[in-house]
Amino acid sequence: MMIHIPNVLTAEQVARCREVMEKAAWVDGRVTAGHQSAKVKFNLQLPESAPEARELSDMVHDALGRSSLFMSAVLPKQVFPPLFNRYDAGMTFGAHVDNAIRAGNGARIRTDVSSTLFISGPEDYDGGELVVQDTYGEHTVKLPAGDMIVYPATSLHNVTPITRGSRIASFFWIQSMIRDESKRSLLFDMDMAIIKLARDHPEHTSNVELTAVYHNLLRQWAEL
Ligand code: NI
């Protein structure tokens, strides 16, 4: 299940990211690629240890904590420190699957969910679509600056070649409390339905009952 999370960063935060990144020293993106994906990865990254990367990474991490939609969709156990990449004209990332385990900055996580937070807007570049394959076919994603997409890390995906401009994004992985994607998806659907019920029929006794079922499923399935 792919979920679009709008407005994770404010316009001011996006502007701050761009300002910092203009002056940053970018390196070859293959520094974090596995053996297989290094063969198809052609982009630039901010080194994880760069002070600029730390500042922006903390900003993104804090923004995630304020997003109730992100929390509901991902049920995060641990978020890998957000990284940043840039694709200039001619750059691309061919079909690959993200590494199952990520280690960095003292953290080691199982990657259950992959995410891309767009810092460039669609008007800033041509090409550069994120294409994610799932059992229902291919999904093409290009979002406004500040918006994010989350999708199962088990999916094959690629970024199409840039033909104009530059595409800057933050990308990172999350270990979820719910390892199984189908269970995570059921909990998300249920949470969204409970929110609608509470909004449209706040007096209905099923609000409490369904909320109890949600939490009791979470209690059964969550790994802490
Ligand atoms: Ni990837």
mmCIF file of C-alpha atoms and ligand atoms in Angstrom:
data_model
loop_
_atom_site.group_PDB
_atom_site.id
_atom_site.type_symbol
_atom_site.label_atom_id
_atom_site.label_comp_id
_atom_site.label_asym_id
_atom_site.label_seq_id
_atom_site.Cartn_x
_atom_site.Cartn_y
_atom_site.Cartn_z
ATOM 1 C CA MET A 1 0.000 0.000 0.000
ATOM 2 C CA MET A 2 1.345 3.411 -0.983
ATOM 3 C CA ILE A 3 0.226 6.385 1.073
ATOM 4 C CA HIS A 4 0.621 10.039 0.143
ATOM 5 C CA ILE A 5 1.254 12.228 3.189
ATOM 6 C CA PRO A 6 0.797 15.912 2.290
ATOM 7 C CA ASN A 7 2.513 18.887 3.945
ATOM 8 C CA VAL A 8 5.056 17.025 6.051
ATOM 9 C CA LEU A 9 7.302 20.069 5.715
ATOM 10 C CA THR A 10 6.018 23.659 5.653
ATOM 11 C CA ALA A 11 6.938 26.042 2.812
ATOM 12 C CA GLU A 12 9.446 27.704 5.197
ATOM 13 C CA GLN A 13 11.099 24.369 5.994
ATOM 14 C CA VAL A 14 11.324 23.480 2.306
ATOM 15 C CA ALA A 15 12.957 26.871 1.659
ATOM 16 C CA ARG A 16 15.442 26.249 4.491
ATOM 17 C CA CYS A 17 16.327 22.826 3.014
ATOM 18 C CA ARG A 18 16.988 24.367 -0.392
ATOM 19 C CA GLU A 19 19.081 27.183 1.073
ATOM 20 C CA VAL A 20 21.312 24.737 2.977
ATOM 21 C CA MET A 21 21.579 22.361 0.041
ATOM 22 C CA GLU A 22 22.707 25.022 -2.393
ATOM 23 C CA LYS A 23 25.918 25.404 -0.393
ATOM 24 C CA ALA A 24 26.361 21.741 0.548
ATOM 25 C CA ALA A 25 29.094 19.429 -0.774
ATOM 26 C CA TRP A 26 27.296 16.572 -2.591
ATOM 27 C CA VAL A 27 28.961 13.193 -3.150
ATOM 28 C CA ASP A 28 28.290 10.184 -5.391
ATOM 29 C CA GLY A 29 25.069 8.457 -4.244
ATOM 30 C CA ARG A 30 26.650 5.038 -4.479
ATOM 31 C CA VAL A 31 28.112 5.523 -0.960
ATOM 32 C CA THR A 32 24.962 3.989 0.550
ATOM 33 C CA ALA A 33 24.069 1.595 -2.272
ATOM 34 C CA GLY A 34 24.269 -2.175 -1.959
ATOM 35 C CA HIS A 35 26.271 -4.253 -4.446
ATOM 36 C CA GLN A 36 23.352 -4.738 -6.830
ATOM 37 C CA SER A 37 21.804 -1.259 -6.681
ATOM 38 C CA ALA A 38 25.225 0.436 -7.129
ATOM 39 C CA LYS A 39 25.125 -0.777 -10.727
ATOM 40 C CA VAL A 40 21.981 1.226 -11.507
ATOM 41 C CA LYS A 41 22.310 4.222 -9.148
ATOM 42 C CA PHE A 42 23.428 7.521 -10.665
ATOM 43 C CA ASN A 43 22.701 10.436 -8.334
ATOM 44 C CA LEU A 44 24.226 12.633 -5.644
ATOM 45 C CA GLN A 45 23.847 12.527 -1.871
ATOM 46 C CA LEU A 46 24.658 14.642 1.156
ATOM 47 C CA PRO A 47 27.163 12.708 3.286
ATOM 48 C CA GLU A 48 25.431 11.421 6.438
ATOM 49 C CA SER A 49 28.074 12.992 8.647
ATOM 50 C CA ALA A 50 27.877 16.472 7.079
ATOM 51 C CA PRO A 51 26.594 19.112 9.541
ATOM 52 C CA GLU A 52 24.045 20.290 6.942
ATOM 53 C CA ALA A 53 22.689 16.750 6.661
ATOM 54 C CA ARG A 54 22.344 16.492 10.448
ATOM 55 C CA GLU A 55 20.372 19.746 10.706
ATOM 56 C CA LEU A 56 17.986 18.828 7.898
ATOM 57 C CA SER A 57 17.713 15.230 9.022
ATOM 58 C CA ASP A 58 16.587 16.382 12.483
ATOM 59 C CA MET A 59 14.081 18.758 10.886
ATOM 60 C CA VAL A 60 12.518 15.939 8.850
ATOM 61 C CA HIS A 61 12.562 13.552 11.803
ATOM 62 C CA ASP A 62 10.725 16.076 14.008
ATOM 63 C CA ALA A 63 8.185 16.754 11.248
ATOM 64 C CA LEU A 64 7.389 13.034 11.004
ATOM 65 C CA GLY A 65 6.631 12.946 14.720
ATOM 66 C CA ARG A 66 3.985 15.648 14.218
ATOM 67 C CA SER A 67 2.218 13.836 11.355
ATOM 68 C CA SER A 68 -0.679 11.739 12.636
ATOM 69 C CA LEU A 69 -1.169 10.308 9.129
ATOM 70 C CA PHE A 70 2.452 9.119 9.040
ATOM 71 C CA MET A 71 2.100 7.589 12.507
ATOM 72 C CA SER A 72 -1.089 5.760 11.556
ATOM 73 C CA ALA A 73 0.182 4.538 8.181
ATOM 74 C CA VAL A 74 3.633 3.390 9.309
ATOM 75 C CA LEU A 75 3.308 2.657 13.045
ATOM 76 C CA PRO A 76 7.027 3.361 13.363
ATOM 77 C CA LYS A 77 9.272 1.528 15.771
ATOM 78 C CA GLN A 78 12.428 3.246 14.545
ATOM 79 C CA VAL A 79 13.094 5.768 11.799
ATOM 80 C CA PHE A 80 16.473 5.614 10.049
ATOM 81 C CA PRO A 81 18.042 9.102 10.061
ATOM 82 C CA PRO A 82 16.678 10.804 6.901
ATOM 83 C CA LEU A 83 19.156 11.143 4.008
ATOM 84 C CA PHE A 84 19.093 13.577 1.084
ATOM 85 C CA ASN A 85 19.700 13.062 -2.606
ATOM 86 C CA ARG A 86 19.807 15.110 -5.780
ATOM 87 C CA TYR A 87 19.314 14.104 -9.388
ATOM 88 C CA ASP A 88 20.569 16.536 -12.050
ATOM 89 C CA ALA A 89 19.798 16.253 -15.753
ATOM 90 C CA GLY A 90 20.771 12.811 -17.051
ATOM 91 C CA MET A 91 20.793 11.179 -13.598
ATOM 92 C CA THR A 92 18.581 8.177 -12.816
ATOM 93 C CA PHE A 93 18.189 5.198 -10.483
ATOM 94 C CA GLY A 94 17.249 1.947 -12.205
ATOM 95 C CA ALA A 95 14.988 -0.782 -10.810
ATOM 96 C CA HIS A 96 16.153 -2.106 -7.439
ATOM 97 C CA VAL A 97 14.903 -3.188 -4.049
ATOM 98 C CA ASP A 98 16.239 -1.393 -0.960
ATOM 99 C CA ASN A 99 18.568 -3.268 1.392
ATOM 100 C CA ALA A 100 16.703 -5.225 4.079
ATOM 101 C CA ILE A 101 18.916 -3.975 6.904
ATOM 102 C CA ARG A 102 20.323 -0.471 7.290
ATOM 103 C CA ALA A 103 23.044 0.541 9.698
ATOM 104 C CA GLY A 104 24.249 4.062 10.306
ATOM 105 C CA ASN A 105 24.778 6.637 13.066
ATOM 106 C CA GLY A 106 24.748 3.842 15.635
ATOM 107 C CA ALA A 107 21.317 2.585 14.531
ATOM 108 C CA ARG A 108 20.478 -0.683 12.810
ATOM 109 C CA ILE A 109 16.984 -1.276 11.511
ATOM 110 C CA ARG A 110 15.005 -3.690 9.359
ATOM 111 C CA THR A 111 13.567 -1.665 6.487
ATOM 112 C CA ASP A 112 9.808 -2.338 6.435
ATOM 113 C CA VAL A 113 8.722 0.946 4.862
ATOM 114 C CA SER A 114 10.540 3.133 2.307
ATOM 115 C CA SER A 115 9.784 6.818 2.002
ATOM 116 C CA THR A 116 10.542 9.738 -0.269
ATOM 117 C CA LEU A 117 9.884 13.317 0.846
ATOM 118 C CA PHE A 118 9.958 15.725 -2.097
ATOM 119 C CA ILE A 119 11.921 18.936 -1.559
ATOM 120 C CA SER A 120 11.819 20.038 -5.207
ATOM 121 C CA GLY A 121 8.393 20.778 -6.665
ATOM 122 C CA PRO A 122 7.160 19.181 -9.924
ATOM 123 C CA GLU A 123 7.731 22.535 -11.692
ATOM 124 C CA ASP A 124 11.468 22.383 -10.908
ATOM 125 C CA TYR A 125 12.295 19.385 -13.127
ATOM 126 C CA ASP A 126 11.102 17.079 -15.885
ATOM 127 C CA GLY A 127 11.366 13.302 -15.604
ATOM 128 C CA GLY A 128 12.463 12.080 -12.180
ATOM 129 C CA GLU A 129 9.274 10.167 -11.402
ATOM 130 C CA LEU A 130 9.440 7.572 -8.667
ATOM 131 C CA VAL A 131 7.973 4.373 -10.131
ATOM 132 C CA VAL A 132 6.924 1.690 -7.642
ATOM 133 C CA GLN A 133 5.804 -1.798 -8.654
ATOM 134 C CA ASP A 134 3.312 -3.775 -6.627
ATOM 135 C CA THR A 135 0.838 -6.575 -7.289
ATOM 136 C CA TYR A 136 -1.538 -4.054 -8.929
ATOM 137 C CA GLY A 137 1.062 -2.838 -11.420
ATOM 138 C CA GLU A 138 3.225 0.282 -11.620
ATOM 139 C CA HIS A 139 2.559 3.504 -9.735
ATOM 140 C CA THR A 140 4.198 6.753 -10.807
ATOM 141 C CA VAL A 141 4.775 9.384 -8.140
ATOM 142 C CA LYS A 142 5.786 13.043 -8.383
ATOM 143 C CA LEU A 143 4.575 15.186 -5.506
ATOM 144 C CA PRO A 144 4.548 18.841 -4.465
ATOM 145 C CA ALA A 145 7.475 20.078 -2.356
ATOM 146 C CA GLY A 146 6.963 19.126 1.288
ATOM 147 C CA ASP A 147 4.814 16.059 0.500
ATOM 148 C CA MET A 148 5.891 12.472 1.134
ATOM 149 C CA ILE A 149 5.096 9.010 -0.181
ATOM 150 C CA VAL A 150 5.507 5.849 1.907
ATOM 151 C CA TYR A 151 5.465 2.368 0.374
ATOM 152 C CA PRO A 152 6.463 -1.179 1.353
ATOM 153 C CA ALA A 153 10.248 -1.570 1.266
ATOM 154 C CA THR A 154 9.722 -4.947 -0.390
ATOM 155 C CA SER A 155 8.703 -3.188 -3.655
ATOM 156 C CA LEU A 156 10.882 -2.937 -6.752
ATOM 157 C CA HIS A 157 11.203 0.740 -7.669
ATOM 158 C CA ASN A 158 13.153 3.162 -9.833
ATOM 159 C CA VAL A 159 13.567 6.871 -10.535
ATOM 160 C CA THR A 160 13.214 7.805 -14.212
ATOM 161 C CA PRO A 161 15.955 9.931 -15.825
ATOM 162 C CA ILE A 162 15.863 13.694 -15.239
ATOM 163 C CA THR A 163 15.568 15.607 -18.505
ATOM 164 C CA ARG A 164 15.493 19.168 -17.067
ATOM 165 C CA GLY A 165 16.391 20.826 -13.762
ATOM 166 C CA SER A 166 17.236 19.129 -10.466
ATOM 167 C CA ARG A 167 15.193 16.884 -8.199
ATOM 168 C CA ILE A 168 16.045 17.066 -4.495
ATOM 169 C CA ALA A 169 14.417 14.746 -1.982
ATOM 170 C CA SER A 170 14.840 13.236 1.439
ATOM 171 C CA PHE A 171 14.702 9.453 1.560
ATOM 172 C CA PHE A 172 14.758 7.049 4.470
ATOM 173 C CA TRP A 173 13.433 3.823 5.878
ATOM 174 C CA ILE A 174 11.354 2.848 8.844
ATOM 175 C CA GLN A 175 11.148 -0.284 10.924
ATOM 176 C CA SER A 176 7.480 -0.641 11.794
ATOM 177 C CA MET A 177 6.007 -2.109 14.974
ATOM 178 C CA ILE A 178 3.938 -4.168 12.491
ATOM 179 C CA ARG A 179 6.280 -6.161 10.299
ATOM 180 C CA ASP A 180 3.575 -7.695 8.095
ATOM 181 C CA GLU A 181 2.439 -5.233 5.433
ATOM 182 C CA SER A 182 -1.073 -6.709 5.168
ATOM 183 C CA LYS A 183 -1.633 -6.324 8.922
ATOM 184 C CA ARG A 184 -0.218 -2.790 8.849
ATOM 185 C CA SER A 185 -2.551 -1.957 5.999
ATOM 186 C CA LEU A 186 -5.600 -3.365 7.834
ATOM 187 C CA LEU A 187 -4.804 -1.311 10.923
ATOM 188 C CA PHE A 188 -4.441 1.823 8.816
ATOM 189 C CA ASP A 189 -7.775 1.263 7.061
ATOM 190 C CA MET A 190 -9.445 0.618 10.384
ATOM 191 C CA ASP A 191 -7.946 3.732 11.961
ATOM 192 C CA MET A 192 -9.144 5.883 9.044
ATOM 193 C CA ALA A 193 -12.651 4.394 9.294
ATOM 194 C CA ILE A 194 -12.764 5.053 13.054
ATOM 195 C CA ILE A 195 -11.729 8.669 12.481
ATOM 196 C CA LYS A 196 -14.552 9.128 9.939
ATOM 197 C CA LEU A 197 -17.090 7.514 12.256
ATOM 198 C CA ALA A 198 -16.000 9.723 15.161
ATOM 199 C CA ARG A 199 -16.302 12.805 12.929
ATOM 200 C CA ASP A 200 -19.694 11.987 11.413
ATOM 201 C CA HIS A 201 -21.342 10.173 14.331
ATOM 202 C CA PRO A 202 -19.492 11.199 17.501
ATOM 203 C CA GLU A 203 -22.303 9.967 19.747
ATOM 204 C CA HIS A 204 -22.308 6.395 18.394
ATOM 205 C CA THR A 205 -21.308 3.736 20.937
ATOM 206 C CA SER A 206 -19.365 1.846 18.227
ATOM 207 C CA ASN A 207 -16.673 4.542 18.443
ATOM 208 C CA VAL A 208 -15.477 3.096 21.727
ATOM 209 C CA GLU A 209 -15.940 -0.519 20.662
ATOM 210 C CA LEU A 210 -14.055 -0.175 17.375
ATOM 211 C CA THR A 211 -11.281 1.797 19.043
ATOM 212 C CA ALA A 212 -10.960 -1.055 21.537
ATOM 213 C CA VAL A 213 -10.694 -3.587 18.684
ATOM 214 C CA TYR A 214 -8.028 -1.438 16.975
ATOM 215 C CA HIS A 215 -5.901 -1.258 20.107
ATOM 216 C CA ASN A 216 -6.371 -4.926 20.901
ATOM 217 C CA LEU A 217 -5.204 -5.905 17.397
ATOM 218 C CA LEU A 218 -2.233 -3.592 17.801
ATOM 219 C CA ARG A 219 -1.509 -5.211 21.178
ATOM 220 C CA GLN A 220 -1.545 -8.669 19.546
ATOM 221 C CA TRP A 221 0.622 -7.787 16.574
ATOM 222 C CA ALA A 222 3.070 -5.068 17.688
ATOM 223 C CA GLU A 223 6.760 -5.879 18.128
ATOM 224 C CA LEU A 224 8.547 -3.442 20.408
HETATM 225 NI NI NI B 1 15.447 2.668 -3.403
#
